[in-house]
Amino acid sequence: MKELIIKQDHLLTVEKVAESISHEIRKPLTSVRGLLQMLKPHLVEMDAPVHYTNLALEELDRANDIIYEFLNTSKPKFSSREEVLVSKVLKDSVMICQSDSILANCSIEYLQNVSDQIVSIDIKQIKQVLLNIIKNAIEAIQESGKPELGSIVISSEEKNGSIVISIADNGIGMSDHTKEKLFSVFFTTKNRGTGIGLAVCNEIVSSHQGTIEFSSTQGLGSTFYIKLPVVQNM
Ligand code: ADP
Ligand code: MG
């Protein structure tokens, strides 16, 4: 028991150190980003190769993304639970993703169920899960390069004592290799991916006694199912 407590203390310290290192690294990254931005118009004026600066900016953004996503994984696991309507969380998440989806030429539709459900969740964490999965759906649609409008359909239902939230896209779909690996940390098939998103989602949903499942067909699209326990005695 004592050993367990010491281990937890140690973990907390590691999390704190990780968080401050991440913050400290982000500061110089932000400065370098600003300096490069200031340099850009001068390079254009001099007819110098501006694409090096653009590449450097993209790489800086990638480093920032990795730190941002890492920060979220290293957050303490003690989360606060609130009882909330599934529809509220889903509507909020869809709204947040609206501008990204418009830019990617795809629609996000939320099919609200007649019977709404209540879940007991850490709202911030579950929203993060939804945003990660919707972001992946948008990226899968962009990658598919299909000329028609992309579509993401979100719905929820109560099934066998669980609330099942499904997020379906008509994007690029997954190969068998991707299906095996997608929840592994740092697994990504994208040039600028971090491979952290789904690993974090899995961890958050597990800590809510839930599961994430998916089905996917290459070339047709993928659907993710987030299963969360139903709140009893309502
Ligand atoms: P990242 O998005 O940074 O690559 P993720 O952990 O979010 O990392 O996803 C891991 C991989 O799972 C992606 O690189 C992609 O290959 C696959 N993937 C996730 N969601 C989808 C989806 N909706 N459609 C197709 N592939 C997906
Ligand atoms: Mg992702």
PDB file of C-alpha atoms and ligand atoms in Angstrom:
ATOM      1  CA  MET A   1       0.000   0.000   0.000  1.00  0.00           C
ATOM      2  CA  LYS A   2       2.778   2.384   1.031  1.00  0.00           C
ATOM      3  CA  GLU A   3       4.706   1.594  -2.120  1.00  0.00           C
ATOM      4  CA  LEU A   4       1.617   2.303  -4.211  1.00  0.00           C
ATOM      5  CA  ILE A   5       1.159   5.717  -2.584  1.00  0.00           C
ATOM      6  CA  ILE A   6       4.815   6.601  -3.157  1.00  0.00           C
ATOM      7  CA  LYS A   7       4.500   5.549  -6.777  1.00  0.00           C
ATOM      8  CA  GLN A   8       1.440   7.774  -7.224  1.00  0.00           C
ATOM      9  CA  ASP A   9       3.276  10.716  -5.646  1.00  0.00           C
ATOM     10  CA  HIS A  10       6.135  10.134  -8.013  1.00  0.00           C
ATOM     11  CA  LEU A  11       3.758  10.033 -10.962  1.00  0.00           C
ATOM     12  CA  LEU A  12       2.210  13.310  -9.935  1.00  0.00           C
ATOM     13  CA  THR A  13       5.633  14.935  -9.827  1.00  0.00           C
ATOM     14  CA  VAL A  14       6.515  13.572 -13.253  1.00  0.00           C
ATOM     15  CA  GLU A  15       3.235  14.986 -14.590  1.00  0.00           C
ATOM     16  CA  LYS A  16       4.000  18.386 -13.054  1.00  0.00           C
ATOM     17  CA  VAL A  17       7.532  18.441 -14.472  1.00  0.00           C
ATOM     18  CA  ALA A  18       6.227  17.362 -17.890  1.00  0.00           C
ATOM     19  CA  GLU A  19       3.669  20.140 -17.793  1.00  0.00           C
ATOM     20  CA  SER A  20       6.166  22.859 -16.918  1.00  0.00           C
ATOM     21  CA  ILE A  21       8.712  21.614 -19.475  1.00  0.00           C
ATOM     22  CA  SER A  22       5.988  21.670 -22.130  1.00  0.00           C
ATOM     23  CA  HIS A  23       5.048  25.220 -21.179  1.00  0.00           C
ATOM     24  CA  GLU A  24       8.677  26.334 -21.205  1.00  0.00           C
ATOM     25  CA  ILE A  25       9.297  24.805 -24.641  1.00  0.00           C
ATOM     26  CA  ARG A  26       6.212  26.466 -26.073  1.00  0.00           C
ATOM     27  CA  LYS A  27       7.485  29.936 -25.169  1.00  0.00           C
ATOM     28  CA  PRO A  28      10.608  29.908 -27.417  1.00  0.00           C
ATOM     29  CA  LEU A  29       8.602  28.140 -30.142  1.00  0.00           C
ATOM     30  CA  THR A  30       6.114  31.001 -30.095  1.00  0.00           C
ATOM     31  CA  SER A  31       8.943  33.561 -30.267  1.00  0.00           C
ATOM     32  CA  VAL A  32      10.593  31.784 -33.212  1.00  0.00           C
ATOM     33  CA  ARG A  33       7.229  31.624 -34.954  1.00  0.00           C
ATOM     34  CA  GLY A  34       6.743  35.367 -34.533  1.00  0.00           C
ATOM     35  CA  LEU A  35      10.251  36.140 -35.763  1.00  0.00           C
ATOM     36  CA  LEU A  36       9.804  33.966 -38.865  1.00  0.00           C
ATOM     37  CA  GLN A  37       6.500  35.694 -39.621  1.00  0.00           C
ATOM     38  CA  MET A  38       8.234  39.059 -39.405  1.00  0.00           C
ATOM     39  CA  LEU A  39      10.996  37.856 -41.712  1.00  0.00           C
ATOM     40  CA  LYS A  40       8.612  36.599 -44.394  1.00  0.00           C
ATOM     41  CA  PRO A  41       7.673  39.904 -46.106  1.00  0.00           C
ATOM     42  CA  HIS A  42      11.378  40.843 -46.319  1.00  0.00           C
ATOM     43  CA  LEU A  43      12.165  37.518 -48.006  1.00  0.00           C
ATOM     44  CA  VAL A  44       9.367  38.140 -50.493  1.00  0.00           C
ATOM     45  CA  GLU A  45      10.772  41.620 -51.196  1.00  0.00           C
ATOM     46  CA  MET A  46      14.241  40.174 -51.763  1.00  0.00           C
ATOM     47  CA  ASP A  47      12.793  37.463 -53.993  1.00  0.00           C
ATOM     48  CA  ALA A  48      14.376  34.906 -51.610  1.00  0.00           C
ATOM     49  CA  PRO A  49      12.933  31.377 -51.267  1.00  0.00           C
ATOM     50  CA  VAL A  50       9.998  31.936 -48.957  1.00  0.00           C
ATOM     51  CA  HIS A  51       8.989  28.274 -48.981  1.00  0.00           C
ATOM     52  CA  TYR A  52      11.779  27.470 -46.501  1.00  0.00           C
ATOM     53  CA  THR A  53      10.135  29.848 -44.059  1.00  0.00           C
ATOM     54  CA  ASN A  54       6.738  28.289 -44.720  1.00  0.00           C
ATOM     55  CA  LEU A  55       8.151  24.829 -44.073  1.00  0.00           C
ATOM     56  CA  ALA A  56       9.807  26.039 -40.875  1.00  0.00           C
ATOM     57  CA  LEU A  57       6.474  27.523 -39.733  1.00  0.00           C
ATOM     58  CA  GLU A  58       4.671  24.262 -40.456  1.00  0.00           C
ATOM     59  CA  GLU A  59       7.265  22.282 -38.520  1.00  0.00           C
ATOM     60  CA  LEU A  60       6.944  24.679 -35.588  1.00  0.00           C
ATOM     61  CA  ASP A  61       3.184  24.181 -35.639  1.00  0.00           C
ATOM     62  CA  ARG A  62       3.723  20.433 -35.620  1.00  0.00           C
ATOM     63  CA  ALA A  63       6.008  20.677 -32.587  1.00  0.00           C
ATOM     64  CA  ASN A  64       3.342  22.800 -30.920  1.00  0.00           C
ATOM     65  CA  ASP A  65       0.641  20.221 -31.735  1.00  0.00           C
ATOM     66  CA  ILE A  66       2.720  17.406 -30.249  1.00  0.00           C
ATOM     67  CA  ILE A  67       3.322  19.375 -27.053  1.00  0.00           C
ATOM     68  CA  TYR A  68      -0.355  20.378 -26.856  1.00  0.00           C
ATOM     69  CA  GLU A  69      -1.555  16.801 -27.246  1.00  0.00           C
ATOM     70  CA  PHE A  70       1.125  15.530 -24.857  1.00  0.00           C
ATOM     71  CA  LEU A  71       0.043  18.088 -22.274  1.00  0.00           C
ATOM     72  CA  ASN A  72      -3.438  16.659 -22.445  1.00  0.00           C
ATOM     73  CA  THR A  73      -2.199  13.092 -21.938  1.00  0.00           C
ATOM     74  CA  SER A  74      -0.077  14.077 -18.967  1.00  0.00           C
ATOM     75  CA  LYS A  75      -2.972  15.776 -17.158  1.00  0.00           C
ATOM     76  CA  PRO A  76      -3.813  14.242 -13.762  1.00  0.00           C
ATOM     77  CA  LYS A  77      -6.223  11.344 -14.038  1.00  0.00           C
ATOM     78  CA  PHE A  78      -8.459  12.552 -11.216  1.00  0.00           C
ATOM     79  CA  SER A  79     -11.342  13.995 -13.130  1.00  0.00           C
ATOM     80  CA  SER A  80     -14.529  15.613 -11.915  1.00  0.00           C
ATOM     81  CA  ARG A  81     -17.845  14.066 -12.984  1.00  0.00           C
ATOM     82  CA  GLU A  82     -20.996  15.955 -13.890  1.00  0.00           C
ATOM     83  CA  GLU A  83     -24.356  14.621 -15.027  1.00  0.00           C
ATOM     84  CA  VAL A  84     -25.191  16.124 -18.383  1.00  0.00           C
ATOM     85  CA  LEU A  85     -27.433  15.481 -21.381  1.00  0.00           C
ATOM     86  CA  VAL A  86     -25.642  13.713 -24.232  1.00  0.00           C
ATOM     87  CA  SER A  87     -27.304  16.085 -26.709  1.00  0.00           C
ATOM     88  CA  LYS A  88     -25.727  19.120 -24.994  1.00  0.00           C
ATOM     89  CA  VAL A  89     -22.193  17.696 -25.237  1.00  0.00           C
ATOM     90  CA  LEU A  90     -22.710  16.591 -28.845  1.00  0.00           C
ATOM     91  CA  LYS A  91     -24.231  19.909 -29.966  1.00  0.00           C
ATOM     92  CA  ASP A  92     -21.376  21.882 -28.356  1.00  0.00           C
ATOM     93  CA  SER A  93     -18.746  19.672 -29.998  1.00  0.00           C
ATOM     94  CA  VAL A  94     -20.385  19.948 -33.424  1.00  0.00           C
ATOM     95  CA  MET A  95     -20.468  23.734 -33.074  1.00  0.00           C
ATOM     96  CA  ILE A  96     -16.765  23.877 -32.228  1.00  0.00           C
ATOM     97  CA  CYS A  97     -15.899  21.809 -35.327  1.00  0.00           C
ATOM     98  CA  GLN A  98     -18.196  23.690 -37.699  1.00  0.00           C
ATOM     99  CA  SER A  99     -15.623  26.129 -39.089  1.00  0.00           C
ATOM    100  CA  ASP A 100     -13.009  23.396 -39.677  1.00  0.00           C
ATOM    101  CA  SER A 101     -15.576  21.266 -41.492  1.00  0.00           C
ATOM    102  CA  ILE A 102     -16.709  24.132 -43.726  1.00  0.00           C
ATOM    103  CA  LEU A 103     -13.083  24.760 -44.683  1.00  0.00           C
ATOM    104  CA  ALA A 104     -12.758  21.061 -45.573  1.00  0.00           C
ATOM    105  CA  ASN A 105     -15.962  21.164 -47.654  1.00  0.00           C
ATOM    106  CA  CYS A 106     -17.823  18.690 -45.484  1.00  0.00           C
ATOM    107  CA  SER A 107     -21.062  18.788 -43.550  1.00  0.00           C
ATOM    108  CA  ILE A 108     -21.532  17.730 -39.941  1.00  0.00           C
ATOM    109  CA  GLU A 109     -24.997  16.563 -39.072  1.00  0.00           C
ATOM    110  CA  TYR A 110     -26.207  15.719 -35.594  1.00  0.00           C
ATOM    111  CA  LEU A 111     -29.246  13.438 -35.576  1.00  0.00           C
ATOM    112  CA  GLN A 112     -30.799  14.054 -32.194  1.00  0.00           C
ATOM    113  CA  ASN A 113     -32.589  11.078 -30.704  1.00  0.00           C
ATOM    114  CA  VAL A 114     -36.139  11.573 -29.411  1.00  0.00           C
ATOM    115  CA  SER A 115     -35.133  10.158 -26.051  1.00  0.00           C
ATOM    116  CA  ASP A 116     -32.158  12.095 -24.759  1.00  0.00           C
ATOM    117  CA  GLN A 117     -29.721  10.385 -22.387  1.00  0.00           C
ATOM    118  CA  ILE A 118     -27.846  11.494 -19.303  1.00  0.00           C
ATOM    119  CA  VAL A 119     -24.196  10.591 -18.801  1.00  0.00           C
ATOM    120  CA  SER A 120     -21.929  11.183 -15.834  1.00  0.00           C
ATOM    121  CA  ILE A 121     -18.691  12.470 -17.320  1.00  0.00           C
ATOM    122  CA  ASP A 122     -15.781  14.842 -17.110  1.00  0.00           C
ATOM    123  CA  ILE A 123     -17.254  17.163 -19.747  1.00  0.00           C
ATOM    124  CA  LYS A 124     -13.925  18.701 -20.795  1.00  0.00           C
ATOM    125  CA  GLN A 125     -12.320  15.298 -21.300  1.00  0.00           C
ATOM    126  CA  ILE A 126     -15.211  13.754 -23.230  1.00  0.00           C
ATOM    127  CA  LYS A 127     -15.442  16.869 -25.407  1.00  0.00           C
ATOM    128  CA  GLN A 128     -11.772  16.395 -26.161  1.00  0.00           C
ATOM    129  CA  VAL A 129     -12.507  12.806 -27.236  1.00  0.00           C
ATOM    130  CA  LEU A 130     -15.312  13.973 -29.528  1.00  0.00           C
ATOM    131  CA  LEU A 131     -13.197  16.773 -31.018  1.00  0.00           C
ATOM    132  CA  ASN A 132     -10.302  14.370 -31.685  1.00  0.00           C
ATOM    133  CA  ILE A 133     -12.560  11.861 -33.425  1.00  0.00           C
ATOM    134  CA  ILE A 134     -14.384  14.534 -35.452  1.00  0.00           C
ATOM    135  CA  LYS A 135     -11.009  16.074 -36.422  1.00  0.00           C
ATOM    136  CA  ASN A 136      -9.868  12.652 -37.661  1.00  0.00           C
ATOM    137  CA  ALA A 137     -13.125  12.303 -39.621  1.00  0.00           C
ATOM    138  CA  ILE A 138     -12.571  15.690 -41.300  1.00  0.00           C
ATOM    139  CA  GLU A 139      -8.981  14.723 -42.130  1.00  0.00           C
ATOM    140  CA  ALA A 140     -10.119  11.344 -43.520  1.00  0.00           C
ATOM    141  CA  ILE A 141     -12.542  13.191 -45.817  1.00  0.00           C
ATOM    142  CA  GLN A 142      -9.832  15.615 -46.942  1.00  0.00           C
ATOM    143  CA  GLU A 143      -7.438  12.725 -47.607  1.00  0.00           C
ATOM    144  CA  SER A 144     -10.016  10.838 -49.656  1.00  0.00           C
ATOM    145  CA  GLY A 145      -9.922  13.621 -52.248  1.00  0.00           C
ATOM    146  CA  LYS A 146     -13.494  12.759 -53.268  1.00  0.00           C
ATOM    147  CA  PRO A 147     -15.038  15.552 -55.315  1.00  0.00           C
ATOM    148  CA  GLU A 148     -18.459  15.282 -53.643  1.00  0.00           C
ATOM    149  CA  LEU A 149     -19.316  16.943 -50.353  1.00  0.00           C
ATOM    150  CA  GLY A 150     -17.926  15.031 -47.386  1.00  0.00           C
ATOM    151  CA  SER A 151     -20.336  14.025 -44.674  1.00  0.00           C
ATOM    152  CA  ILE A 152     -20.034  13.364 -40.960  1.00  0.00           C
ATOM    153  CA  VAL A 153     -23.099  12.048 -39.170  1.00  0.00           C
ATOM    154  CA  ILE A 154     -23.272  11.974 -35.381  1.00  0.00           C
ATOM    155  CA  SER A 155     -25.938  10.232 -33.320  1.00  0.00           C
ATOM    156  CA  SER A 156     -26.486   8.565 -29.970  1.00  0.00           C
ATOM    157  CA  GLU A 157     -28.673   5.762 -28.653  1.00  0.00           C
ATOM    158  CA  GLU A 158     -29.099   3.627 -25.567  1.00  0.00           C
ATOM    159  CA  LYS A 159     -28.160   0.017 -26.195  1.00  0.00           C
ATOM    160  CA  ASN A 160     -27.655  -2.889 -23.794  1.00  0.00           C
ATOM    161  CA  GLY A 161     -27.124  -0.644 -20.779  1.00  0.00           C
ATOM    162  CA  SER A 162     -24.711   1.715 -22.557  1.00  0.00           C
ATOM    163  CA  ILE A 163     -24.962   5.067 -24.272  1.00  0.00           C
ATOM    164  CA  VAL A 164     -23.468   4.619 -27.717  1.00  0.00           C
ATOM    165  CA  ILE A 165     -22.331   7.767 -29.518  1.00  0.00           C
ATOM    166  CA  SER A 166     -21.506   7.104 -33.162  1.00  0.00           C
ATOM    167  CA  ILE A 167     -19.495   9.327 -35.479  1.00  0.00           C
ATOM    168  CA  ALA A 168     -19.613   8.211 -39.106  1.00  0.00           C
ATOM    169  CA  ASP A 169     -17.596   9.680 -41.988  1.00  0.00           C
ATOM    170  CA  ASN A 170     -17.428   8.948 -45.702  1.00  0.00           C
ATOM    171  CA  GLY A 171     -13.684   9.537 -45.801  1.00  0.00           C
ATOM    172  CA  ILE A 172     -10.729   7.478 -46.966  1.00  0.00           C
ATOM    173  CA  GLY A 173     -11.316   4.480 -44.626  1.00  0.00           C
ATOM    174  CA  MET A 174      -8.549   2.318 -43.159  1.00  0.00           C
ATOM    175  CA  SER A 175      -6.213  -0.449 -44.258  1.00  0.00           C
ATOM    176  CA  ASP A 176      -5.982  -3.639 -42.170  1.00  0.00           C
ATOM    177  CA  HIS A 177      -2.620  -2.448 -40.827  1.00  0.00           C
ATOM    178  CA  THR A 178      -4.147   0.851 -39.617  1.00  0.00           C
ATOM    179  CA  LYS A 179      -7.065  -1.032 -38.029  1.00  0.00           C
ATOM    180  CA  GLU A 180      -4.570  -3.016 -35.948  1.00  0.00           C
ATOM    181  CA  LYS A 181      -2.491  -0.062 -34.847  1.00  0.00           C
ATOM    182  CA  LEU A 182      -4.702   3.034 -34.600  1.00  0.00           C
ATOM    183  CA  PHE A 183      -4.852   3.192 -30.800  1.00  0.00           C
ATOM    184  CA  SER A 184      -1.067   2.855 -30.369  1.00  0.00           C
ATOM    185  CA  VAL A 185       0.745   5.976 -29.191  1.00  0.00           C
ATOM    186  CA  PHE A 186       2.612   7.716 -32.047  1.00  0.00           C
ATOM    187  CA  PHE A 187       0.949   5.590 -34.752  1.00  0.00           C
ATOM    188  CA  THR A 188       0.000   7.884 -37.615  1.00  0.00           C
ATOM    189  CA  THR A 189      -0.447   7.538 -41.365  1.00  0.00           C
ATOM    190  CA  LYS A 190      -0.421  11.320 -41.867  1.00  0.00           C
ATOM    191  CA  ASN A 191       2.544  13.453 -42.921  1.00  0.00           C
ATOM    192  CA  ARG A 192       1.813  15.908 -40.176  1.00  0.00           C
ATOM    193  CA  GLY A 193       0.087  13.644 -37.682  1.00  0.00           C
ATOM    194  CA  THR A 194       1.175  13.091 -34.089  1.00  0.00           C
ATOM    195  CA  GLY A 195      -0.436   9.705 -33.458  1.00  0.00           C
ATOM    196  CA  ILE A 196      -1.451  10.835 -29.987  1.00  0.00           C
ATOM    197  CA  GLY A 197      -5.153  11.629 -30.543  1.00  0.00           C
ATOM    198  CA  LEU A 198      -6.771   8.198 -30.391  1.00  0.00           C
ATOM    199  CA  ALA A 199      -4.409   6.915 -27.684  1.00  0.00           C
ATOM    200  CA  VAL A 200      -5.606   9.817 -25.506  1.00  0.00           C
ATOM    201  CA  CYS A 201      -9.255   9.178 -26.455  1.00  0.00           C
ATOM    202  CA  ASN A 202      -8.921   5.530 -25.477  1.00  0.00           C
ATOM    203  CA  GLU A 203      -7.402   6.416 -22.123  1.00  0.00           C
ATOM    204  CA  ILE A 204     -10.088   9.005 -21.327  1.00  0.00           C
ATOM    205  CA  VAL A 205     -12.994   6.732 -22.308  1.00  0.00           C
ATOM    206  CA  SER A 206     -11.498   3.786 -20.347  1.00  0.00           C
ATOM    207  CA  SER A 207     -11.250   5.993 -17.259  1.00  0.00           C
ATOM    208  CA  HIS A 208     -15.020   6.547 -17.694  1.00  0.00           C
ATOM    209  CA  GLN A 209     -15.552   2.743 -17.706  1.00  0.00           C
ATOM    210  CA  GLY A 210     -16.371   2.969 -21.392  1.00  0.00           C
ATOM    211  CA  THR A 211     -14.918   1.667 -24.653  1.00  0.00           C
ATOM    212  CA  ILE A 212     -14.211   2.949 -28.158  1.00  0.00           C
ATOM    213  CA  GLU A 213     -14.941   0.658 -31.096  1.00  0.00           C
ATOM    214  CA  PHE A 214     -14.890   1.307 -34.813  1.00  0.00           C
ATOM    215  CA  SER A 215     -15.705  -0.190 -38.182  1.00  0.00           C
ATOM    216  CA  SER A 216     -14.117   0.915 -41.432  1.00  0.00           C
ATOM    217  CA  THR A 217     -14.049   0.080 -45.130  1.00  0.00           C
ATOM    218  CA  GLN A 218     -11.202   1.333 -47.246  1.00  0.00           C
ATOM    219  CA  GLY A 219     -12.398   3.901 -49.760  1.00  0.00           C
ATOM    220  CA  LEU A 220     -15.864   4.169 -48.179  1.00  0.00           C
ATOM    221  CA  GLY A 221     -15.410   5.547 -44.683  1.00  0.00           C
ATOM    222  CA  SER A 222     -15.269   4.805 -40.978  1.00  0.00           C
ATOM    223  CA  THR A 223     -17.565   4.904 -37.960  1.00  0.00           C
ATOM    224  CA  PHE A 224     -16.379   5.297 -34.372  1.00  0.00           C
ATOM    225  CA  TYR A 225     -18.574   4.161 -31.458  1.00  0.00           C
ATOM    226  CA  ILE A 226     -17.998   5.653 -28.012  1.00  0.00           C
ATOM    227  CA  LYS A 227     -19.745   3.536 -25.378  1.00  0.00           C
ATOM    228  CA  LEU A 228     -20.366   5.076 -21.958  1.00  0.00           C
ATOM    229  CA  PRO A 229     -22.245   3.655 -18.972  1.00  0.00           C
ATOM    230  CA  VAL A 230     -25.841   4.806 -18.449  1.00  0.00           C
ATOM    231  CA  VAL A 231     -26.514   6.822 -15.308  1.00  0.00           C
ATOM    232  CA  GLN A 232     -28.564   4.626 -12.961  1.00  0.00           C
ATOM    233  CA  ASN A 233     -31.580   5.601 -10.813  1.00  0.00           C
ATOM    234  CA  MET A 234     -32.621   8.696 -12.703  1.00  0.00           C
TER     235      MET A 234
HETATM  236  P1  ADP B   1      -3.212  11.379 -36.031  1.00  0.00           P
HETATM  237  O1  ADP B   1      -4.572  11.943 -36.357  1.00  0.00           O
HETATM  238  O2  ADP B   1      -2.272  12.404 -35.490  1.00  0.00           O
HETATM  239  O3  ADP B   1      -2.615  10.576 -37.156  1.00  0.00           O
HETATM  240  P2  ADP B   1      -4.701   9.631 -34.263  1.00  0.00           P
HETATM  241  O4  ADP B   1      -4.302   8.871 -33.053  1.00  0.00           O
HETATM  242  O5  ADP B   1      -5.800  10.620 -34.123  1.00  0.00           O
HETATM  243  O6  ADP B   1      -3.386  10.332 -34.816  1.00  0.00           O
HETATM  244  O7  ADP B   1      -5.099   8.600 -35.409  1.00  0.00           O
HETATM  245  C1  ADP B   1      -4.207   7.540 -35.729  1.00  0.00           C
HETATM  246  C2  ADP B   1      -4.456   7.035 -37.131  1.00  0.00           C
HETATM  247  O8  ADP B   1      -5.721   6.364 -37.202  1.00  0.00           O
HETATM  248  C3  ADP B   1      -4.530   8.102 -38.208  1.00  0.00           C
HETATM  249  O9  ADP B   1      -3.246   8.497 -38.657  1.00  0.00           O
HETATM  250  C4  ADP B   1      -5.339   7.397 -39.302  1.00  0.00           C
HETATM  251  O10 ADP B   1      -4.525   6.554 -40.077  1.00  0.00           O
HETATM  252  C5  ADP B   1      -6.282   6.501 -38.503  1.00  0.00           C
HETATM  253  N1  ADP B   1      -7.619   7.097 -38.380  1.00  0.00           N
HETATM  254  C6  ADP B   1      -8.177   7.653 -37.285  1.00  0.00           C
HETATM  255  N2  ADP B   1      -9.432   8.075 -37.535  1.00  0.00           N
HETATM  256  C7  ADP B   1      -9.692   7.788 -38.833  1.00  0.00           C
HETATM  257  C8  ADP B   1     -10.828   7.978 -39.700  1.00  0.00           C
HETATM  258  N3  ADP B   1     -11.953   8.557 -39.287  1.00  0.00           N
HETATM  259  N4  ADP B   1     -10.711   7.533 -40.973  1.00  0.00           N
HETATM  260  C9  ADP B   1      -9.591   6.935 -41.420  1.00  0.00           C
HETATM  261  N5  ADP B   1      -8.491   6.730 -40.651  1.00  0.00           N
HETATM  262  C10 ADP B   1      -8.535   7.154 -39.381  1.00  0.00           C
HETATM  263 MG    MG B   2      -5.925  12.637 -34.867  1.00  0.00          MG
END
